Short mmCIF file of N, CA and C in Angstrom, two decimals:
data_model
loop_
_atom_site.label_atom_id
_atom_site.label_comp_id
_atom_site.label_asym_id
_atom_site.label_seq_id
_atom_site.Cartn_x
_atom_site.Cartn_y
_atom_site.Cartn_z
N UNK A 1 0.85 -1.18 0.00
CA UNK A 1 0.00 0.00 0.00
C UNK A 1 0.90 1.25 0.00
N UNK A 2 0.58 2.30 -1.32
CA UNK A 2 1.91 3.38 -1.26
C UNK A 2 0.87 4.07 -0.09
N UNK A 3 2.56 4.97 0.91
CA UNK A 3 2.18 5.86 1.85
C UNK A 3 1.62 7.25 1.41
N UNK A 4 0.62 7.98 2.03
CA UNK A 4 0.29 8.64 1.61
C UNK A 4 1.18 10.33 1.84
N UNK A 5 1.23 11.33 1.53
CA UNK A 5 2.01 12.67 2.05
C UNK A 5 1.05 13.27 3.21
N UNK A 6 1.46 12.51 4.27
CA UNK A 6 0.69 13.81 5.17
C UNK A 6 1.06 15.21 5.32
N UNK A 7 1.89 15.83 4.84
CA UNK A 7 1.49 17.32 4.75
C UNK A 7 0.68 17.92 3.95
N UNK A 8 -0.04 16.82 2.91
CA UNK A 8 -1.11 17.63 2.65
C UNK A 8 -3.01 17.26 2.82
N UNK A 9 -2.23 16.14 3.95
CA UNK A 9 -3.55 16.39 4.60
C UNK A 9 -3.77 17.25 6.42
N UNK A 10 -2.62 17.25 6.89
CA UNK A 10 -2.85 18.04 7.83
C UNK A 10 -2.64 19.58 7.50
N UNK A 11 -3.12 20.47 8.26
CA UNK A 11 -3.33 21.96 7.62
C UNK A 11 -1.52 22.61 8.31
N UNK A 12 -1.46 23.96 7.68
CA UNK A 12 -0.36 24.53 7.96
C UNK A 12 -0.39 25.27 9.24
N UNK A 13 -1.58 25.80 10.04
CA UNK A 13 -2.47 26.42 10.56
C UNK A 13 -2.97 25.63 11.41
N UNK A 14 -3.37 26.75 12.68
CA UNK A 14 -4.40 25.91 13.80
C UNK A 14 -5.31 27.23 14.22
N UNK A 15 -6.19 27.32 14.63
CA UNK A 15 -7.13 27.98 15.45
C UNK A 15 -7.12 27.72 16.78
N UNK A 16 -6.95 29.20 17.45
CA UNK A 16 -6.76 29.10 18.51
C UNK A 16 -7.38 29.82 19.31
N UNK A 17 -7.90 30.41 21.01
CA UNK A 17 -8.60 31.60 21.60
C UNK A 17 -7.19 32.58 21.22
N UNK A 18 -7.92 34.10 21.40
CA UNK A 18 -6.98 35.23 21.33
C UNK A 18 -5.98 34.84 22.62
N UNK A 19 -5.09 35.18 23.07
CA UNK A 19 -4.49 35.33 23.99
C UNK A 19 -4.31 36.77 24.48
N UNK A 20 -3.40 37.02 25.65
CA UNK A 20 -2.86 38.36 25.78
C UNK A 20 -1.40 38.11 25.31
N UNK A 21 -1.13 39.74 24.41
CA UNK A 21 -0.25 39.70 23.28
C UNK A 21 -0.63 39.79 22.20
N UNK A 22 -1.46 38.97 21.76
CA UNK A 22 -2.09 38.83 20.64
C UNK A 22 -2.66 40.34 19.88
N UNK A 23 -3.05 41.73 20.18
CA UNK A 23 -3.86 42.68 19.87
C UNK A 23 -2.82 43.21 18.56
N UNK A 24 -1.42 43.94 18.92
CA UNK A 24 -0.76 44.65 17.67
C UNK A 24 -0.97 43.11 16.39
N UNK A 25 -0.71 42.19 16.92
CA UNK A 25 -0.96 41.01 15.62
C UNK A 25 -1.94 40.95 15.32
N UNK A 26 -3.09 40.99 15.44
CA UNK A 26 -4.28 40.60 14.90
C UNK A 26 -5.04 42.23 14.44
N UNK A 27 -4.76 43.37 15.04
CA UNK A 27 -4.33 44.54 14.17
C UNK A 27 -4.06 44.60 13.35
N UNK A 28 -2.37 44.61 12.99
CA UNK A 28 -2.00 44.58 11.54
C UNK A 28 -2.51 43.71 10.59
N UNK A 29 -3.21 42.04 10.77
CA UNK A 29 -3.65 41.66 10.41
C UNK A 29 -4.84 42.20 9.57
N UNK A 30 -5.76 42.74 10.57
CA UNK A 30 -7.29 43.53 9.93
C UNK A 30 -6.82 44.49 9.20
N UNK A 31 -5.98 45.00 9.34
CA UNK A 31 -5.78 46.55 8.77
C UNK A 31 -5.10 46.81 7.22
N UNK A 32 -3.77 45.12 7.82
CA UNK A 32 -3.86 44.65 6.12
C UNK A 32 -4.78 44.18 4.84
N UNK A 33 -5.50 43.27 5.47
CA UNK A 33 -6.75 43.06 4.42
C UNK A 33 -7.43 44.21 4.10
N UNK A 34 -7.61 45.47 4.89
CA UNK A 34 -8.20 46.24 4.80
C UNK A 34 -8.03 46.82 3.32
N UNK A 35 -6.49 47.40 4.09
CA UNK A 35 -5.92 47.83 2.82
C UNK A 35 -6.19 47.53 1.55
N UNK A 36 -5.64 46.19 1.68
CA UNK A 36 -5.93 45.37 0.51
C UNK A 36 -7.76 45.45 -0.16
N UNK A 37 -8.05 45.44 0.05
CA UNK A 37 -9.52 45.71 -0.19
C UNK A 37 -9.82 46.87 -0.59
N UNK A 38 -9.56 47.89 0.45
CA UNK A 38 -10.49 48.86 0.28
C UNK A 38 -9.16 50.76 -0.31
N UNK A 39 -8.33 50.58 0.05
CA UNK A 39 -6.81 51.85 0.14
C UNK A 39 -7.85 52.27 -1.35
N UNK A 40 -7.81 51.48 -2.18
CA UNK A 40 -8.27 52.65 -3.40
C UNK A 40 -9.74 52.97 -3.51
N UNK A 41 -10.56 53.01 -2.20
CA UNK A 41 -11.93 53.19 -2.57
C UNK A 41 -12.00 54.68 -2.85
N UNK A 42 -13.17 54.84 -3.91
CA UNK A 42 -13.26 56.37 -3.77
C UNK A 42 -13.44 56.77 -2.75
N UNK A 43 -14.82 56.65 -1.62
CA UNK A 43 -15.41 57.02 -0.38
C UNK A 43 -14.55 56.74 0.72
N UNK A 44 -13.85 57.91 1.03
CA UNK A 44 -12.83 58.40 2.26
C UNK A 44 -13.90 57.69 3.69
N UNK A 45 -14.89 57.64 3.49
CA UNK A 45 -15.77 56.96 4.92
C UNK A 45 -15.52 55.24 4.81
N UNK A 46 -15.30 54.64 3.84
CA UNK A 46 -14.75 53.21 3.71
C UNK A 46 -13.54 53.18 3.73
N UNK A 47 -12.56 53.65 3.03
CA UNK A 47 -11.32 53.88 3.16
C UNK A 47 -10.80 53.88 4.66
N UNK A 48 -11.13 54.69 5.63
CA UNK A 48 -11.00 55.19 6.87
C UNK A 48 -11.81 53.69 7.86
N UNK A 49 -12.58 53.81 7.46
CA UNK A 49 -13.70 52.81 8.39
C UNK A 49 -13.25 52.17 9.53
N UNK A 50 -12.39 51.63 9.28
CA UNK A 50 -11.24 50.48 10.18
C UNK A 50 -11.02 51.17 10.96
N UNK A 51 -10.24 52.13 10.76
CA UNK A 51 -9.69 52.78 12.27
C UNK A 51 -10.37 53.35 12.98
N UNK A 52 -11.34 53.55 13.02
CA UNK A 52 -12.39 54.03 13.96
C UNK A 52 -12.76 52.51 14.71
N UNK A 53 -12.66 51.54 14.08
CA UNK A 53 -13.65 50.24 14.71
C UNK A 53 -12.91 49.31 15.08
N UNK A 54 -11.27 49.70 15.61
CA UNK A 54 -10.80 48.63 16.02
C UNK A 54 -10.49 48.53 18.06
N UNK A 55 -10.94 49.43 18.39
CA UNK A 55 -10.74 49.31 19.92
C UNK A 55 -11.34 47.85 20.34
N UNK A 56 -12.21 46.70 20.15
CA UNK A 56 -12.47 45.69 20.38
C UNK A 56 -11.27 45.13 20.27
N UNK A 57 -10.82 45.06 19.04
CA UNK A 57 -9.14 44.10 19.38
C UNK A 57 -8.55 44.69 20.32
N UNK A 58 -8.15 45.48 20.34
CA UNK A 58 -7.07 46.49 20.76
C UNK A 58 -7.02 45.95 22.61
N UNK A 59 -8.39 45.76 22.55
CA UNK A 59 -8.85 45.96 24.39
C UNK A 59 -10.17 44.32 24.30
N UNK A 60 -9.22 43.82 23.67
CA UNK A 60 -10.03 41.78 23.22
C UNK A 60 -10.27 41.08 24.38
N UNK A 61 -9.09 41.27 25.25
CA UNK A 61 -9.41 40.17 26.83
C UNK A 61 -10.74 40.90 27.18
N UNK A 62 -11.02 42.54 27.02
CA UNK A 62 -12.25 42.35 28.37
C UNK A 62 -13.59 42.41 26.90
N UNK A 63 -13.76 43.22 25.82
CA UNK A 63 -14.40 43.09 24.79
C UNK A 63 -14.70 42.07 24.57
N UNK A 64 -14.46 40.73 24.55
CA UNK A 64 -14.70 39.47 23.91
C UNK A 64 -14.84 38.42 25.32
N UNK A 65 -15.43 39.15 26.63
CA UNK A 65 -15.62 38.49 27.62
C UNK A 65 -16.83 37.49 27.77
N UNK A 66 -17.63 37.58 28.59
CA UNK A 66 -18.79 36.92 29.33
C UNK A 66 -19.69 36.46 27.56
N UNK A 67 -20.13 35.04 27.34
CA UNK A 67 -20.93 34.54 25.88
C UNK A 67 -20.11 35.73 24.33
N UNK A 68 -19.04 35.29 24.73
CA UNK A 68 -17.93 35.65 23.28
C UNK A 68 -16.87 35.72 23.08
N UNK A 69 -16.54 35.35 22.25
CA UNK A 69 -15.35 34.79 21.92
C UNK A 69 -14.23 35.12 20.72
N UNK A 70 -13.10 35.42 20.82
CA UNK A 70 -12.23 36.20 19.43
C UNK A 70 -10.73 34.64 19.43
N UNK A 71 -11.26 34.45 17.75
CA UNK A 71 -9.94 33.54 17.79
C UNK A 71 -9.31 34.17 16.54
N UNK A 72 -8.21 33.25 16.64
CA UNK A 72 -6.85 33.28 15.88
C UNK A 72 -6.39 32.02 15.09
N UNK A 73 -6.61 32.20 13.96
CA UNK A 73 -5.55 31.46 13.07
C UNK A 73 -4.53 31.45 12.80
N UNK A 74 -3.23 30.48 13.22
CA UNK A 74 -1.56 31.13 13.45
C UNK A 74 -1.26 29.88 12.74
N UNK A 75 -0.28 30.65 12.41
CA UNK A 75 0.92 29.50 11.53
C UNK A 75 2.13 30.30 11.02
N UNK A 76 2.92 29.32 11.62
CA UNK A 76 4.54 29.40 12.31
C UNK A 76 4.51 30.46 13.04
N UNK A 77 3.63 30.92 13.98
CA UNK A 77 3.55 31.72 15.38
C UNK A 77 3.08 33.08 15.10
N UNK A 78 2.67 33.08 13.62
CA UNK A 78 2.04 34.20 13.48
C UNK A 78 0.74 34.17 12.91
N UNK A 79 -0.63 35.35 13.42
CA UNK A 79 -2.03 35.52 13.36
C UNK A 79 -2.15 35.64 11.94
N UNK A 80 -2.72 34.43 10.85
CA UNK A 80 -3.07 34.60 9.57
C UNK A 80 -4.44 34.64 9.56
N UNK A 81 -5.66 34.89 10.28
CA UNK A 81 -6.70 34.73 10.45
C UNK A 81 -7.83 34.86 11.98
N UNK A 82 -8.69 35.81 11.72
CA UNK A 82 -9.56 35.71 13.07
C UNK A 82 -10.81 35.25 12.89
N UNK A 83 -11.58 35.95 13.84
CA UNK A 83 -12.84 36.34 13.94
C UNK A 83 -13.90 35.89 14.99
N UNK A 84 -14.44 36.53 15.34
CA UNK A 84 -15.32 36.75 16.48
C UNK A 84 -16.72 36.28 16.93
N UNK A 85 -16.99 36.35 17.96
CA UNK A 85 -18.61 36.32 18.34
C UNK A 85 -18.78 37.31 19.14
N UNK A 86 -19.30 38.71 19.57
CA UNK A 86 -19.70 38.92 20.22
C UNK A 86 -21.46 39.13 20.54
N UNK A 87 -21.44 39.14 22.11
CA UNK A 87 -22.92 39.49 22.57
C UNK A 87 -23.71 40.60 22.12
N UNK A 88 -24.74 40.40 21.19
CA UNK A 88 -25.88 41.33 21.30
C UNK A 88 -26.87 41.48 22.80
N UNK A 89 -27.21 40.18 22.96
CA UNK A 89 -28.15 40.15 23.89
C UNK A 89 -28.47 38.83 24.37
N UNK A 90 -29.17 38.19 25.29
CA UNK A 90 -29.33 36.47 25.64
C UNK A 90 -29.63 35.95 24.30
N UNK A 91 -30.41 36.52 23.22
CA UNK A 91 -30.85 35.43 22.34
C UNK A 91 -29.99 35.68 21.05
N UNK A 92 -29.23 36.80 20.92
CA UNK A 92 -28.48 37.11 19.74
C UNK A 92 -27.27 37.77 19.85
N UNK A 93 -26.45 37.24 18.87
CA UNK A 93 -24.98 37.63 18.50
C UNK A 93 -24.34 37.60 17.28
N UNK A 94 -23.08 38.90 17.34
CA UNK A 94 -22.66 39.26 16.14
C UNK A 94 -21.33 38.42 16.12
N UNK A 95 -21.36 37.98 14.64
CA UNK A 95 -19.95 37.49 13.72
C UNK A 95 -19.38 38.93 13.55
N UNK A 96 -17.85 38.71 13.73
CA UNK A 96 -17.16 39.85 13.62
C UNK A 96 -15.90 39.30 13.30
N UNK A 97 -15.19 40.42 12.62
CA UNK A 97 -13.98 40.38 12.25
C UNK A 97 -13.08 39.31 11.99
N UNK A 98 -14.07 38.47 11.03
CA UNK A 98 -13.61 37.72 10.12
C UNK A 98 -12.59 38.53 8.97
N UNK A 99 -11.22 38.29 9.18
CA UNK A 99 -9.90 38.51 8.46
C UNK A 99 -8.98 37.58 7.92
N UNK A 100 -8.91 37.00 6.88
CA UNK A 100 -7.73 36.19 6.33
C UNK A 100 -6.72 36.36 5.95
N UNK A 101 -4.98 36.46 5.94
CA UNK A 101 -4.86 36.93 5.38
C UNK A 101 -4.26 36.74 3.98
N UNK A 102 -3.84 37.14 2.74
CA UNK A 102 -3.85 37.04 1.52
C UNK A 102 -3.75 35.87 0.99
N UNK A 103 -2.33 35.23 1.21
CA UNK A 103 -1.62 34.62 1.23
C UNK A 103 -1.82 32.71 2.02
N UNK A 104 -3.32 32.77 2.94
CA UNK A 104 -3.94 32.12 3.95
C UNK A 104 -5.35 31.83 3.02
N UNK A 105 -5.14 32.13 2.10
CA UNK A 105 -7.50 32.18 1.85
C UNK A 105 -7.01 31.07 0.76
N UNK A 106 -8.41 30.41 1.13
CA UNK A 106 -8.77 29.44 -0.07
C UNK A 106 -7.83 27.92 0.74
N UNK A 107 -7.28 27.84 1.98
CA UNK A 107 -7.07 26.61 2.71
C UNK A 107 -8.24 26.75 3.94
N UNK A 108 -9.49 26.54 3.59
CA UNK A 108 -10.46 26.52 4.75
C UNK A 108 -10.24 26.89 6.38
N UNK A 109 -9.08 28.31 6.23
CA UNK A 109 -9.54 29.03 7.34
C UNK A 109 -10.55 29.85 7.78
N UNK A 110 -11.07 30.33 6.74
CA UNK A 110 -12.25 31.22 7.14
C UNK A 110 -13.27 30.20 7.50
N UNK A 111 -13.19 28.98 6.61
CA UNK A 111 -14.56 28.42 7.03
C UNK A 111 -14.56 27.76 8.71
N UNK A 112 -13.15 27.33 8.99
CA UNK A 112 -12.84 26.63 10.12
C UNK A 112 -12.85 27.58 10.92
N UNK A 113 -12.86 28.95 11.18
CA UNK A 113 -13.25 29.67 12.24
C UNK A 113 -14.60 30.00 12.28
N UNK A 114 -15.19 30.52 10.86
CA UNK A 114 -16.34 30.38 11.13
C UNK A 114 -17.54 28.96 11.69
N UNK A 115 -16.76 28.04 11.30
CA UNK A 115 -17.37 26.80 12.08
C UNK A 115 -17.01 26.92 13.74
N UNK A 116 -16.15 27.15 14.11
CA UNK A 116 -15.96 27.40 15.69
C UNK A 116 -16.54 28.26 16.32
N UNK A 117 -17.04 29.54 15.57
CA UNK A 117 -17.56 30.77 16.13
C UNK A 117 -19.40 30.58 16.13
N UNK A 118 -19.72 29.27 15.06
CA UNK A 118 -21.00 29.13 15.20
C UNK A 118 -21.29 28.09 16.44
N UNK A 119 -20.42 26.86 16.32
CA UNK A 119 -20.66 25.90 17.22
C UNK A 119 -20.27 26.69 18.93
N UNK A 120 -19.51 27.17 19.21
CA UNK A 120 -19.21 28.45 20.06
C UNK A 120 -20.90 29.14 20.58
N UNK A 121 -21.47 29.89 19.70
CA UNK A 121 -22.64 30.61 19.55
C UNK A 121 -23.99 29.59 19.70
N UNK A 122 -23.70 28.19 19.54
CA UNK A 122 -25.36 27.34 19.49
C UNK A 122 -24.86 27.07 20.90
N UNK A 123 -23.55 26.44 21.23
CA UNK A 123 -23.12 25.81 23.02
C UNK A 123 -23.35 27.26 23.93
N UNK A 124 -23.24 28.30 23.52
CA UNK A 124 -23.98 29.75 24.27
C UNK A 124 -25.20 30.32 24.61
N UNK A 125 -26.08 29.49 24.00
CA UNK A 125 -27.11 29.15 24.04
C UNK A 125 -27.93 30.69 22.98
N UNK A 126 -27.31 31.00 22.17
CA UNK A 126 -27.59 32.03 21.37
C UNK A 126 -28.74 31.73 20.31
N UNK A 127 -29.68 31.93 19.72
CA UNK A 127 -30.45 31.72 18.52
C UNK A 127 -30.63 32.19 17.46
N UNK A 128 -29.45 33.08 17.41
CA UNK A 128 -29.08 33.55 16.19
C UNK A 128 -28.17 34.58 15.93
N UNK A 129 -27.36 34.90 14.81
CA UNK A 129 -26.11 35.12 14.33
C UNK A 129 -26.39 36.07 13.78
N UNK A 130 -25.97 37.39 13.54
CA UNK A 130 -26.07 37.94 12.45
C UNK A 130 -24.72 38.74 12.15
N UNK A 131 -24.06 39.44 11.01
CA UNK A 131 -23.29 39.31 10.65
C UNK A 131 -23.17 40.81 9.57
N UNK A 132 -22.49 41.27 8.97
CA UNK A 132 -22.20 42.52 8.18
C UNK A 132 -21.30 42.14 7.66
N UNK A 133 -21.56 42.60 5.95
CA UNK A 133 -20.01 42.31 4.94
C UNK A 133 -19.62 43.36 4.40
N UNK A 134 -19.10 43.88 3.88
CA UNK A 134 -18.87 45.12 3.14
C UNK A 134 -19.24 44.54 1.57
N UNK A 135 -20.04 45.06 0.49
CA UNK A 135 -21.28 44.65 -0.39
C UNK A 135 -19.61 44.19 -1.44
N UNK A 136 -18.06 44.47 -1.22
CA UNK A 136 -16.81 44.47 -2.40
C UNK A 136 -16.83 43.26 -2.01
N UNK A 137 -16.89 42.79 -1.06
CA UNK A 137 -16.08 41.27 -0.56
C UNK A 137 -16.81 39.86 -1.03
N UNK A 138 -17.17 39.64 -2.40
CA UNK A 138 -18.18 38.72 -3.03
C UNK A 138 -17.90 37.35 -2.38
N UNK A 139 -16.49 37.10 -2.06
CA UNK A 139 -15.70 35.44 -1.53
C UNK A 139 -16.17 35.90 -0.36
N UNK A 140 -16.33 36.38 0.34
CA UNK A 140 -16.58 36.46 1.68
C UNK A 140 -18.23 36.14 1.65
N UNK A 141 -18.83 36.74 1.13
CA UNK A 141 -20.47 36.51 0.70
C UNK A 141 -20.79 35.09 0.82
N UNK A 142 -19.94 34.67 0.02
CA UNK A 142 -20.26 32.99 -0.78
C UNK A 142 -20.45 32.13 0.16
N UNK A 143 -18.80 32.28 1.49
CA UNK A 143 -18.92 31.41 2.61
C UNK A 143 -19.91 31.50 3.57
N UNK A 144 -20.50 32.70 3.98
CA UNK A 144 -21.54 33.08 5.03
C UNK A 144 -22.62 32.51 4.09
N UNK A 145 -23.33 32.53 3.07
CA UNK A 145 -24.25 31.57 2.41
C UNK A 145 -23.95 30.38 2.43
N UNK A 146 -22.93 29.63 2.37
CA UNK A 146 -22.94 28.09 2.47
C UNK A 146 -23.19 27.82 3.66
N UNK A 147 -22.35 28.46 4.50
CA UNK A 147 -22.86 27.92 6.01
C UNK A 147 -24.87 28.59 5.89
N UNK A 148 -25.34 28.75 5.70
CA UNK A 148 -26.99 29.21 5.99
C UNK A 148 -27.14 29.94 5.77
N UNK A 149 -25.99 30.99 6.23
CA UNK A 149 -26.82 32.56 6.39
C UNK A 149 -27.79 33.02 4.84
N UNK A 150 -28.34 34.10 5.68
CA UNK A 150 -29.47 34.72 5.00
C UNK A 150 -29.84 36.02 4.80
N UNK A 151 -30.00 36.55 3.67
CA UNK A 151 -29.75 37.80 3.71
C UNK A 151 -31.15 38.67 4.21
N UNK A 152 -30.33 39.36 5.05
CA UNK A 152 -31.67 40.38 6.26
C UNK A 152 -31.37 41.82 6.10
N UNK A 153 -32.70 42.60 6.51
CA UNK A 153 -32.47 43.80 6.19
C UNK A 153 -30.99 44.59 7.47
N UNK A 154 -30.98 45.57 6.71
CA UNK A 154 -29.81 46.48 7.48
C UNK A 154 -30.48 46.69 8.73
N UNK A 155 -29.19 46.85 10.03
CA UNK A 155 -29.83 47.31 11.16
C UNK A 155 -29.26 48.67 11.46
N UNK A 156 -28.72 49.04 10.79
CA UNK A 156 -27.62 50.34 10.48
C UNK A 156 -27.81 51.36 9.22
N UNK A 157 -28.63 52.15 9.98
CA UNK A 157 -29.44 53.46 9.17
C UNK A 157 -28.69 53.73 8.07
N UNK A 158 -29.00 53.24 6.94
CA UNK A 158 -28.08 53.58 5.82
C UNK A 158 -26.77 52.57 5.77
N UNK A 159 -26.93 51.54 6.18
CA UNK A 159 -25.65 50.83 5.64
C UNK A 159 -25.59 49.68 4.73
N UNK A 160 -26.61 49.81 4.19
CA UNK A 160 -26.77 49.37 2.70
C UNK A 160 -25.93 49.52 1.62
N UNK A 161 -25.95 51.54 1.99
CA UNK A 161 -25.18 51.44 0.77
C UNK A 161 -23.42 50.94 0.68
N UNK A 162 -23.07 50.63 2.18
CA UNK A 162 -21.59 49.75 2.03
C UNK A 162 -21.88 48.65 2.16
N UNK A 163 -22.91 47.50 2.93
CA UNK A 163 -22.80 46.62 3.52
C UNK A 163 -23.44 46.01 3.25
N UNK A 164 -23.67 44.32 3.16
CA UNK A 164 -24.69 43.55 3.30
C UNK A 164 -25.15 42.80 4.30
N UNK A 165 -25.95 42.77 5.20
CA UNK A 165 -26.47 41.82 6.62
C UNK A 165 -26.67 40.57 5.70
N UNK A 166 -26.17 40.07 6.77
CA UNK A 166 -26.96 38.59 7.26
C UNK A 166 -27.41 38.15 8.59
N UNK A 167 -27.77 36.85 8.38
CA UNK A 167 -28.07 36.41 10.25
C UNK A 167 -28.82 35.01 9.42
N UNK A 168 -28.27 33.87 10.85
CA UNK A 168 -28.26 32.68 10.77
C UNK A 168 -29.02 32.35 11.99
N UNK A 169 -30.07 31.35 11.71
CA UNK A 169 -30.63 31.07 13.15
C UNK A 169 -29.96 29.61 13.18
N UNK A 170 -29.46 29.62 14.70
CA UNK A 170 -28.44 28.38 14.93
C UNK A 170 -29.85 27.09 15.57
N UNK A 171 -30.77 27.78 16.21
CA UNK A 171 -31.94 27.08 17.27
C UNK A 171 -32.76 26.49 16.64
N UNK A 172 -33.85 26.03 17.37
CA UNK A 172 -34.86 25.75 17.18
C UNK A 172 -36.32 27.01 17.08
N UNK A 173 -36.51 27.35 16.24
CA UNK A 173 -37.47 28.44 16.00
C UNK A 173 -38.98 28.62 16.61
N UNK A 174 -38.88 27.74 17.26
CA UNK A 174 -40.05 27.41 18.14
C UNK A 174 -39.99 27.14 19.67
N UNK A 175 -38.70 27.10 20.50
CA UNK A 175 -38.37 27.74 21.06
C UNK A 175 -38.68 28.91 21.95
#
């Protein structure tokens, strides 16, 4: 029986909780994709966006406390991937800051965190997910539809015209 290559069935990568330390890494992380995405948008309010909305990492141990959770995708000791759960309320919570980075996409990290951040969110006893994309990020779209999600109206007066909602009910709807 020929042996098979296990390096390409085990991943390069692991998922892990944030730690402390972890904030300037998983920073530059978001801020790179950002870039990458967005540095040539016309609209200086997308362009900018990020830096206004990163104090959650920045300050992750107490932000991502009591029903939520911020992980990390590392490989060879450095953050190629996050993303989040935090608390809306007992019955609902937001996906957040899902980041890959360039060089990392398309080896099922996004999906493998987003599988942790849902199974995370149903053991929390949460009933549903909802989620914001920026309307450029079409690969990002694709995965939040395979896993369920569903597209819902905006909860953010006008953020249509950057964004698209979703939200996933993890429960039982009857309940």
């Amino acid at each position: 029986m020929p042996m098979r290559d296990r390096s390409r069935l085990e991943p390069d990568w692991k998922i892990r909780p944030f730690l402390p330390g972890d904030a300037p890494a998983a920073r530059r992380l978001v801020e790179s994709v950002w870039h990458e995405h967005f540095d040539q948008h016309p609209d200086p309010f997308v362009r900018e966006f990020i830096y206004t909305r990163l104090s959650d990492v920045d300050s992750a141990q107490i932000a991502y406390g009591d029903r939520a959770l911020f992980l990390c995708a590392v490989s060879e000791g450095e953050i190629v991937g996050t993303g989040a759960i935090k608390s809306l309320d007992h019955r609902e919570c937001e996906m957040a800051r899902m980041f890959v980075a360039s060089g990392y996409r398309n080896r099922g990290i996004g999906r493998a965190i987003a599988d942790e951040l849902i199974r995370f969110a149903r053991t929390a006893g949460y009933d549903r997910i909802r989620l914001s994309s920026n309307n450029s990020l079409a690969a990002s779209h694709r995965l939040y539809e395979r896993l369920g999600f569903q597209s819902v109206p905006a909860w953010d007066p006008g953020g249509e015209t950057y964004s698209r909602y979703y939200a996933l009910r993890i429960s039982n709807p009857r309940r």
